[in-house]
CSV table of C-alpha atoms in Angstrom, one decimal:
chain,number,residue,atom,x,y,z
A,11,UNK,CA,106.7,76.0,144.8
A,12,UNK,CA,103.3,75.3,143.5
A,13,UNK,CA,103.4,77.2,140.2
A,14,UNK,CA,106.8,76.0,139.5
A,15,UNK,CA,106.1,72.5,140.4
A,16,UNK,CA,103.0,72.3,138.0
A,17,UNK,CA,105.1,73.9,135.3
A,18,UNK,CA,107.5,71.0,135.8
A,19,UNK,CA,105.5,68.0,136.6
A,20,UNK,CA,102.3,68.9,134.6
A,21,UNK,CA,99.3,66.6,135.0
A,22,UNK,CA,101.0,64.4,137.7
A,23,UNK,CA,101.6,67.7,139.6
A,24,UNK,CA,98.1,68.4,139.3
A,25,UNK,CA,97.1,65.1,140.2
A,26,UNK,CA,99.2,65.6,143.3
A,27,UNK,CA,97.5,68.9,144.5
A,28,UNK,CA,94.2,67.4,144.0
A,29,UNK,CA,95.1,64.4,146.4
A,30,UNK,CA,96.5,66.6,148.9
A,31,UNK,CA,93.5,68.8,149.1
A,32,UNK,CA,91.1,66.0,148.7
A,33,UNK,CA,92.5,64.3,151.8
A,34,UNK,CA,92.6,67.6,153.7
A,35,UNK,CA,88.9,68.2,152.9
A,36,UNK,CA,87.8,64.6,153.8
A,37,UNK,CA,89.7,64.8,157.1
A,38,UNK,CA,87.9,68.0,157.9
A,39,UNK,CA,90.9,70.2,158.3
A,40,UNK,CA,89.2,73.3,157.8
A,41,UNK,CA,85.8,74.8,156.9
A,42,UNK,CA,85.0,77.7,154.6
A,43,UNK,CA,83.8,80.8,156.1
A,44,UNK,CA,82.5,84.3,154.6
A,45,UNK,CA,85.1,87.0,154.8
A,46,UNK,CA,82.1,89.3,156.5
A,47,UNK,CA,82.2,87.1,159.4
A,48,UNK,CA,85.6,87.5,160.5
A,49,UNK,CA,86.4,89.9,163.3
A,50,UNK,CA,89.2,92.2,163.3
A,51,UNK,CA,91.6,90.3,165.5
A,52,UNK,CA,91.1,87.1,163.1
A,53,UNK,CA,91.6,89.6,159.9
A,54,UNK,CA,94.8,90.8,161.7
A,55,UNK,CA,96.3,87.1,162.2
A,56,UNK,CA,95.1,85.3,159.2
A,57,UNK,CA,97.9,83.6,157.3
A,58,UNK,CA,98.2,82.3,153.8
A,59,UNK,CA,98.4,78.6,152.6
A,60,UNK,CA,101.5,77.7,150.9
A,61,UNK,CA,101.6,74.7,148.5
A,62,UNK,CA,104.7,72.7,147.5
A,63,UNK,CA,105.2,69.8,145.1
A,64,UNK,CA,108.0,67.5,145.3
A,65,UNK,CA,109.4,64.5,143.3
A,66,UNK,CA,110.1,61.3,145.5
A,67,UNK,CA,112.8,58.8,145.0
A,68,UNK,CA,110.2,56.4,143.6
A,69,UNK,CA,109.2,59.1,141.0
A,70,UNK,CA,105.9,59.8,142.1
A,71,UNK,CA,104.9,63.5,142.9
A,72,UNK,CA,103.8,64.5,146.5
A,73,UNK,CA,101.8,67.4,147.3
A,74,UNK,CA,101.7,69.3,150.2
A,75,UNK,CA,99.6,72.5,151.6
A,76,UNK,CA,100.7,74.0,154.5
A,77,UNK,CA,99.9,76.8,157.0
A,78,UNK,CA,102.5,79.8,156.8
A,79,UNK,CA,103.4,79.6,160.5
A,80,UNK,CA,106.5,81.9,160.5
A,81,UNK,CA,104.6,85.1,161.1
A,82,UNK,CA,103.1,83.6,164.1
A,83,UNK,CA,106.2,83.9,166.1
A,84,UNK,CA,105.1,87.2,166.7
A,85,UNK,CA,102.6,86.0,169.4
A,86,UNK,CA,103.6,82.5,170.1
A,87,UNK,CA,106.3,81.8,172.5
A,88,UNK,CA,108.6,78.8,172.2
A,89,UNK,CA,107.3,77.3,175.4
A,90,UNK,CA,103.6,77.2,173.8
A,91,UNK,CA,105.0,75.8,170.5
A,92,UNK,CA,107.9,73.5,171.2
A,93,UNK,CA,107.4,69.7,171.1
A,94,UNK,CA,109.9,67.5,173.1
A,95,UNK,CA,112.3,65.7,171.0
A,96,UNK,CA,114.0,62.3,171.8
A,97,UNK,CA,117.7,62.5,172.9
A,98,UNK,CA,120.6,60.6,171.2
A,99,UNK,CA,121.4,59.0,174.8
A,100,UNK,CA,117.9,57.6,175.0
A,101,UNK,CA,118.0,56.0,171.3
A,102,UNK,CA,121.5,54.2,172.4
A,103,UNK,CA,120.2,53.3,175.8
A,104,UNK,CA,116.8,51.8,174.7
A,105,UNK,CA,118.7,50.0,171.9
A,106,UNK,CA,121.2,48.6,174.5
A,107,UNK,CA,117.9,47.4,176.4
A,108,UNK,CA,116.4,46.1,173.5
A,109,UNK,CA,119.5,43.9,172.5
A,110,UNK,CA,120.1,42.5,176.1
A,111,UNK,CA,116.6,41.5,176.8
A,112,UNK,CA,116.5,40.0,172.9
A,113,UNK,CA,113.4,42.2,172.1
A,114,UNK,CA,111.8,42.4,168.6
A,115,UNK,CA,112.3,46.0,167.4
A,116,UNK,CA,110.3,47.8,164.8
A,117,UNK,CA,110.0,51.2,163.2
A,118,UNK,CA,106.6,52.8,162.4
A,119,UNK,CA,105.3,55.8,160.8
A,120,UNK,CA,101.8,57.6,161.7
A,121,UNK,CA,100.5,58.6,158.4
A,122,UNK,CA,99.1,62.2,158.3
A,123,UNK,CA,100.0,62.5,161.9
A,124,UNK,CA,99.3,66.4,162.4
A,125,UNK,CA,96.2,66.2,160.6
A,126,UNK,CA,94.6,63.7,162.8
A,127,UNK,CA,95.0,66.2,165.8
A,128,UNK,CA,92.1,68.7,166.7
A,129,UNK,CA,92.8,72.3,167.0
A,130,UNK,CA,91.8,73.8,170.5
A,131,UNK,CA,90.1,77.1,170.5
A,132,UNK,CA,91.8,79.3,173.0
A,133,UNK,CA,89.4,81.9,174.4
A,134,UNK,CA,86.9,81.1,171.7
A,135,UNK,CA,89.5,82.6,169.2
A,136,UNK,CA,89.3,80.8,165.7
A,137,UNK,CA,92.5,80.3,163.4
A,138,UNK,CA,91.9,81.4,160.0
A,139,UNK,CA,93.9,80.7,156.8
A,140,UNK,CA,93.6,82.3,153.4
A,141,UNK,CA,93.6,80.0,150.2
A,142,UNK,CA,94.5,81.7,146.9
A,143,UNK,CA,94.5,81.0,143.1
A,144,UNK,CA,95.0,77.4,141.6
A,145,UNK,CA,94.0,76.0,145.2
A,146,UNK,CA,90.8,77.6,145.5
A,147,UNK,CA,90.0,75.8,142.0
A,148,UNK,CA,90.8,72.4,143.2
A,149,UNK,CA,88.7,72.8,146.4
A,150,UNK,CA,85.8,73.8,144.3
A,151,UNK,CA,86.1,70.8,142.0
A,152,UNK,CA,86.2,68.7,145.2
A,153,UNK,CA,83.1,70.1,146.6
A,154,UNK,CA,81.4,73.1,144.8
A,155,UNK,CA,78.6,73.2,147.1
A,156,UNK,CA,80.6,73.7,150.0
A,157,UNK,CA,83.3,76.2,148.7
A,158,UNK,CA,81.6,78.1,145.7
A,159,UNK,CA,79.7,80.6,147.7
A,160,UNK,CA,82.6,81.7,149.9
A,161,UNK,CA,85.0,82.9,147.2
A,162,UNK,CA,86.0,86.6,147.1
A,163,UNK,CA,88.4,88.3,144.8
A,164,UNK,CA,91.3,90.2,146.0
A,165,UNK,CA,93.7,92.0,143.6
A,166,UNK,CA,92.0,89.9,140.8
A,167,UNK,CA,92.9,86.6,142.6
A,168,UNK,CA,90.4,84.3,144.0
A,169,UNK,CA,90.6,83.9,147.6
A,170,UNK,CA,89.0,81.6,150.0
A,171,UNK,CA,88.9,82.1,153.9
A,172,UNK,CA,88.9,79.0,156.2
A,173,UNK,CA,88.6,78.2,159.7
A,174,UNK,CA,91.4,75.8,160.6
A,175,UNK,CA,90.1,72.6,162.6
A,176,UNK,CA,93.2,70.5,162.7
A,177,UNK,CA,96.6,70.9,163.4
A,178,UNK,CA,98.0,71.5,159.8
A,179,UNK,CA,101.7,71.3,158.8
A,180,UNK,CA,103.5,74.6,159.0
A,181,UNK,CA,101.7,75.6,162.3
A,182,UNK,CA,104.3,76.2,165.2
A,183,UNK,CA,101.9,74.3,167.6
A,184,UNK,CA,101.3,71.1,165.3
A,185,UNK,CA,104.1,68.9,166.6
A,186,UNK,CA,103.4,69.8,170.4
A,187,UNK,CA,99.7,69.2,169.9
A,188,UNK,CA,100.1,65.9,168.2
A,189,UNK,CA,102.6,65.0,170.9
A,190,UNK,CA,100.3,65.4,173.5
A,191,UNK,CA,97.4,63.6,171.4
A,192,UNK,CA,99.9,60.6,170.9
A,193,UNK,CA,101.2,60.6,174.4
A,194,UNK,CA,97.5,60.3,175.7
A,195,UNK,CA,96.8,57.6,173.2
A,196,UNK,CA,99.7,55.6,174.4
A,197,UNK,CA,99.0,56.1,178.3
A,198,UNK,CA,95.3,55.1,177.6
A,199,UNK,CA,96.7,51.6,176.5
A,200,UNK,CA,99.2,51.2,179.3
A,201,UNK,CA,102.3,52.7,178.5
A,202,UNK,CA,104.3,54.7,181.2
A,203,UNK,CA,106.5,57.5,180.0
A,204,UNK,CA,110.1,58.2,181.2
A,205,UNK,CA,110.7,60.6,183.9
A,206,UNK,CA,113.9,62.0,182.2
A,207,UNK,CA,113.0,61.7,178.6
A,208,UNK,CA,109.3,62.6,177.7
A,209,UNK,CA,109.9,60.7,174.3
A,210,UNK,CA,110.5,57.5,175.8
A,211,UNK,CA,107.5,55.4,176.9
A,212,UNK,CA,107.5,51.5,177.9
A,213,UNK,CA,104.8,48.9,178.7
A,214,UNK,CA,105.3,45.5,180.4
A,215,UNK,CA,103.6,42.8,178.3
C-alpha cells in the first residue's frame, strides 16, 4: 500500500508515485470534475483510487495507481468484462508451426497498455473516481491550475473527483477494452484472427 510504501522507500517511493501520476496526467487518463456537477447515479457508483509501491528485482521502485474495480461487480456481468485468454494448446501448436517453418520468434510487451485505450461512455454515463490524500498533493504539484480548484475536504482529508477517460488498471472492463483495440489495430495491418482462438492472429508476409 501507498502509506506503508512511502515509509519503507522514502524519497524513492515519492519519486515513483510522482512518476506514475505524471504519466497518467500526461496521457489524459482522467479530468477533474467539481463534486457539485456529479449526478446521483455517478455519486452512487464512484470508486476510490488505490495506490501501491513495489520494489522490482532491479532495485527500482514502481508506483501504480489503480481503480478499485471490485465493487463494480455489482452491476457488471462477466460477459461484459471478461477478456479472451490464449489457451495452452494454442501456444504449443503455434510453437510447433514456428519450429517447422523455421520462423523467427520474438516476445514483446505493450507498455502502459490499458491506459492507451479510450473508455467509451455508455448511455452518456461517466465513470468517476475519487482520489484522496497524498495523491491529491502529487497531482496539484504536477498541474496546480488544473487540479487545485476542484479539491474538497471529506472527514478532514483532501479529495479530488475525476472523470475517467482511459481504461485504468483495476477496472473490470480494462482488459476487454484493450483486447478489442489491439485486435482492431492488428486487423487494420492485415492480421487475420483464428476462428477457434481469438488470441491467435496470423499474417502472410
